[in-house]
């Protein structure tokens, strides 16, 4: 059986098709830890969580070579079952400091934010990585420590981290006329729009976000930012724009958070989105 083909089916969410093909191979007597591993992923995504764990455990007993990937999927399955402790235990079987970043994700989901931050810090000390710096920067943004976040991103010495740092710099300082333009509007136009919104200049913020949407009218993220600023301004066009951004964020969720947390909610969410895309 071509495992790469099965991987493609799983990647595109064709779990039923992939599982059917796997079971057909198993009936023929084909047995391999990789096949059972892929079976486990399909079962999990179909909601068959206990069956998925059984398949993963069998793959482990058969000596699956890529144990890092195996334990990762076992952890994700436990997490889907609401068993955070078991998920972390599975990850700890992987001898790699960067696994602490995945542990951090689980701790954050469980509400243990301080422990999550500590794990990120320990991971960076043990094995500096782009993902580590990004996670640390996000936690700092969430706390409102944007300048510290920018400094952290610069430590990564990576173009992608610099992109987010530039975005945050514009958010807190605005975009001076002397600055060189950029073809990427999220860090430039939207950053400047949010900067103006934070300073109470909603009309200026609307102008910049409107320009961003006109350049890229198919971006749900840009429509969401534009709609949020319109909402804060009390503009009736807000609902229509937020609906266009539904793909990125539910309009009701956006309205509630923008109303309660202000424009800072959007800054946090955009940074999270940018770090995920990297």
Coordinates of C-alpha atoms in Angstrom, one line a residue:
X1 CA 0.0 0.0 0.0
X2 CA 1.3 3.5 -0.9
X3 CA 1.6 5.2 2.5
X4 CA 2.2 8.6 0.8
X5 CA -1.2 8.3 -0.9
X6 CA -2.9 7.6 2.5
X7 CA -1.0 10.5 4.0
X8 CA -2.5 12.7 1.2
X9 CA -6.0 11.5 1.8
X10 CA -5.6 12.2 5.5
X11 CA -4.1 15.7 4.8
X12 CA -7.2 16.6 2.8
X13 CA -9.6 15.2 5.4
X14 CA -10.6 12.1 3.5
X15 CA -10.6 10.0 6.7
X16 CA -13.4 7.6 5.7
X17 CA -11.7 6.8 2.4
X18 CA -8.3 6.4 3.9
X19 CA -9.6 4.1 6.7
X20 CA -11.5 1.9 4.2
X21 CA -8.3 1.4 2.3
X22 CA -6.3 0.7 5.4
X23 CA -8.7 -1.9 6.7
X24 CA -8.7 -3.6 3.3
X25 CA -4.9 -3.9 3.5
X26 CA -5.1 -5.2 7.1
X27 CA -7.6 -7.9 5.9
X28 CA -5.2 -9.0 3.3
X29 CA -2.6 -9.6 6.0
X30 CA -0.6 -6.4 5.5
X31 CA 0.7 -5.3 8.9
X32 CA 3.1 -2.4 9.6
X33 CA 3.3 0.1 12.4
X34 CA 3.0 3.0 10.0
X35 CA -0.3 1.6 8.6
X36 CA -1.7 1.2 12.2
X37 CA -0.5 4.7 13.0
X38 CA -2.4 6.2 10.0
X39 CA -5.4 4.1 11.0
X40 CA -5.3 5.7 14.5
X41 CA -5.3 9.2 13.0
X42 CA -8.4 8.4 10.9
X43 CA -10.2 6.9 13.9
X44 CA -9.5 9.9 16.0
X45 CA -10.7 12.4 13.4
X46 CA -13.9 10.3 13.1
X47 CA -14.4 10.6 16.9
X48 CA -13.4 7.0 17.6
X49 CA -10.9 8.0 20.3
X50 CA -10.5 4.8 22.3
X51 CA -10.0 2.8 19.0
X52 CA -7.4 5.4 17.9
X53 CA -5.4 4.9 21.1
X54 CA -5.6 1.2 20.6
X55 CA -4.2 1.5 17.0
X56 CA -1.4 3.9 18.2
X57 CA -0.5 1.5 21.0
X58 CA -0.2 -1.4 18.6
X59 CA 2.0 0.7 16.3
X60 CA 4.2 1.4 19.3
X61 CA 4.5 -2.2 20.2
X62 CA 5.4 -3.1 16.6
X63 CA 8.3 -0.7 16.8
X64 CA 7.2 2.3 14.8
X65 CA 10.4 4.2 13.9
X66 CA 9.1 7.8 14.1
X67 CA 8.3 7.8 17.8
X68 CA 8.2 11.6 18.0
X69 CA 5.3 11.7 15.6
X70 CA 3.6 8.8 17.2
X71 CA 3.7 10.3 20.7
X72 CA 2.6 13.6 19.4
X73 CA -0.5 12.0 17.9
X74 CA -1.2 10.1 21.1
X75 CA -1.0 13.3 23.0
X76 CA -3.4 15.0 20.6
X77 CA -5.8 12.2 21.1
X78 CA -5.7 12.4 24.8
X79 CA -6.2 16.1 24.6
X80 CA -9.3 15.6 22.4
X81 CA -10.6 13.3 25.2
X82 CA -10.0 16.1 27.7
X83 CA -7.1 14.2 29.4
X84 CA -4.4 16.9 29.6
X85 CA -2.3 15.0 32.1
X86 CA -2.1 11.9 30.0
X87 CA -1.3 14.1 26.9
X88 CA 1.7 15.6 28.7
X89 CA 2.9 12.2 29.9
X90 CA 2.9 11.0 26.2
X91 CA 4.9 14.0 25.1
X92 CA 7.4 13.6 27.8
X93 CA 8.4 10.3 26.2
X94 CA 10.0 12.4 23.4
X95 CA 13.6 13.4 24.2
X96 CA 13.6 16.8 22.6
X97 CA 13.5 20.2 24.4
X98 CA 11.2 21.7 21.8
X99 CA 8.5 19.2 22.9
X100 CA 8.1 21.6 25.9
X101 CA 6.4 24.0 23.5
X102 CA 3.7 21.4 22.8
X103 CA 3.4 20.8 26.5
X104 CA 3.0 24.6 26.8
X105 CA 0.0 24.5 24.4
X106 CA -1.7 21.8 26.5
X107 CA -1.0 23.7 29.7
X108 CA -2.5 26.8 28.1
X109 CA -5.6 24.9 27.1
X110 CA -5.9 23.6 30.6
X111 CA -5.8 27.1 31.9
X112 CA -2.3 26.8 33.5
X113 CA -0.9 29.9 31.8
X114 CA 2.0 30.5 34.2
X115 CA 3.2 26.9 33.7
X116 CA 2.8 27.3 29.9
X117 CA 5.0 30.4 30.0
X118 CA 7.6 28.6 32.1
X119 CA 7.8 25.7 29.7
X120 CA 8.4 28.1 26.8
X121 CA 11.1 29.9 28.7
X122 CA 12.8 26.6 29.6
X123 CA 12.5 25.4 25.9
X124 CA 14.3 28.5 24.7
X125 CA 17.1 28.1 27.2
X126 CA 17.6 24.4 26.3
X127 CA 17.2 24.8 22.6
X128 CA 16.5 28.3 21.1
X129 CA 14.0 28.0 18.2
X130 CA 11.8 30.3 16.1
X131 CA 8.7 28.6 17.6
X132 CA 9.9 29.2 21.1
X133 CA 10.5 32.9 20.5
X134 CA 7.1 33.3 18.8
X135 CA 5.3 31.7 21.7
X136 CA 7.1 33.8 24.2
X137 CA 6.3 36.9 22.1
X138 CA 2.7 36.0 22.0
X139 CA 2.4 35.6 25.8
X140 CA 4.1 39.0 26.2
X141 CA 1.6 40.6 23.7
X142 CA -1.3 39.1 25.7
X143 CA 0.1 40.8 28.8
X144 CA 0.3 44.1 27.0
X145 CA 4.1 44.0 27.0
X146 CA 4.4 44.8 23.3
X147 CA 7.9 46.4 23.5
X148 CA 9.3 43.3 25.3
X149 CA 7.6 41.2 22.6
X150 CA 9.3 43.1 19.8
X151 CA 12.7 42.6 21.6
X152 CA 12.0 38.8 21.9
X153 CA 11.1 38.5 18.2
X154 CA 14.3 40.3 17.2
X155 CA 16.3 37.7 19.2
X156 CA 15.1 35.0 16.8
X157 CA 17.1 36.5 13.9
X158 CA 14.5 35.3 11.5
X159 CA 12.7 37.1 8.7
X160 CA 9.3 35.8 9.7
X161 CA 9.8 36.9 13.3
X162 CA 10.9 40.3 12.0
X163 CA 7.6 40.6 10.0
X164 CA 5.6 40.3 13.3
X165 CA 8.0 42.6 15.1
X166 CA 7.5 45.3 12.4
X167 CA 3.7 44.9 12.7
X168 CA 3.8 45.3 16.5
X169 CA 6.2 48.3 16.2
X170 CA 3.7 50.0 13.9
X171 CA 0.9 49.2 16.3
X172 CA 2.5 51.0 19.2
X173 CA 4.4 53.7 17.3
X174 CA 2.4 54.3 14.2
X175 CA 3.8 54.5 10.7
X176 CA 5.8 57.6 10.0
X177 CA 5.8 59.1 6.6
X178 CA 9.6 58.6 6.3
X179 CA 9.2 54.8 6.6
X180 CA 9.6 52.7 3.4
X181 CA 6.4 51.1 2.3
X182 CA 5.8 47.3 2.2
X183 CA 3.7 45.2 -0.2
X184 CA 2.5 43.2 2.8
X185 CA -0.5 45.1 4.1
X186 CA -1.1 43.3 7.4
X187 CA 2.0 44.7 9.1
X188 CA 1.7 48.1 7.4
X189 CA -1.8 49.3 6.7
X190 CA -3.5 47.2 9.4
X191 CA -0.8 47.9 11.9
X192 CA -1.2 51.6 11.4
X193 CA -5.0 51.3 11.5
X194 CA -4.8 49.5 14.9
X195 CA -2.3 52.1 16.1
X196 CA -4.7 54.9 15.3
X197 CA -7.6 53.0 16.9
X198 CA -5.6 52.6 20.1
X199 CA -5.0 56.3 20.2
X200 CA -8.7 57.0 19.7
X201 CA -8.5 58.1 16.1
X202 CA -11.2 55.8 14.8
X203 CA -11.8 57.8 11.6
X204 CA -8.1 57.5 10.7
X205 CA -8.2 53.8 11.6
X206 CA -11.2 53.3 9.3
X207 CA -9.5 55.0 6.4
X208 CA -6.4 52.7 6.7
X209 CA -8.3 49.5 7.1
X210 CA -10.7 50.4 4.3
X211 CA -7.7 50.9 2.0
X212 CA -6.3 47.5 3.1
X213 CA -9.6 45.8 2.2
X214 CA -9.7 47.6 -1.2
X215 CA -6.3 46.2 -2.0
X216 CA -7.2 42.6 -0.9
X217 CA -11.0 42.3 -0.9
X218 CA -10.8 38.5 -0.4
X219 CA -9.1 38.5 3.0
X220 CA -11.5 37.6 5.8
X221 CA -8.9 38.9 8.3
X222 CA -8.9 42.4 6.8
X223 CA -12.7 42.5 6.7
X224 CA -12.8 41.5 10.3
X225 CA -10.4 44.3 11.4
X226 CA -12.3 46.8 9.2
X227 CA -15.6 45.7 10.6
X228 CA -14.3 45.8 14.2
X229 CA -13.2 49.4 13.9
X230 CA -16.5 50.3 12.2
X231 CA -18.2 48.6 15.1
X232 CA -16.3 50.7 17.7
X233 CA -17.2 53.8 15.7
X234 CA -20.9 52.9 15.7
X235 CA -20.9 52.6 11.9
X236 CA -23.8 50.6 10.5
X237 CA -21.5 49.0 7.9
X238 CA -19.8 47.0 10.7
X239 CA -22.1 44.0 10.6
X240 CA -21.8 43.5 6.8
X241 CA -18.0 43.7 7.0
X242 CA -17.8 41.3 10.0
X243 CA -19.9 38.8 8.1
X244 CA -17.4 38.9 5.3
X245 CA -14.8 38.0 7.8
X246 CA -16.7 35.0 9.2
X247 CA -14.1 32.6 7.7
X248 CA -11.5 34.0 10.1
X249 CA -13.6 34.8 13.2
X250 CA -17.2 34.5 14.1
X251 CA -18.8 38.0 14.0
X252 CA -20.6 37.5 17.4
X253 CA -17.3 36.5 19.1
X254 CA -15.5 39.5 17.6
X255 CA -18.2 42.0 18.6
X256 CA -18.3 40.7 22.2
X257 CA -14.5 40.7 22.6
X258 CA -14.0 44.0 20.9
X259 CA -16.7 45.6 23.1
X260 CA -15.2 44.2 26.3
X261 CA -11.5 44.2 25.6
X262 CA -11.3 46.9 22.9
X263 CA -8.9 46.9 20.0
X264 CA -6.3 44.9 22.1
X265 CA -8.4 41.7 21.3
X266 CA -7.6 42.1 17.6
X267 CA -3.9 42.7 18.2
X268 CA -3.7 39.5 20.2
X269 CA -5.6 37.5 17.6
X270 CA -3.6 38.9 14.7
X271 CA -0.3 38.0 16.4
X272 CA -1.7 34.5 17.1
X273 CA -2.7 34.2 13.5
X274 CA 0.7 35.4 12.2
X275 CA 2.6 33.0 14.4
X276 CA 0.4 30.1 13.3
X277 CA 1.0 30.8 9.7
X278 CA 4.7 30.6 10.2

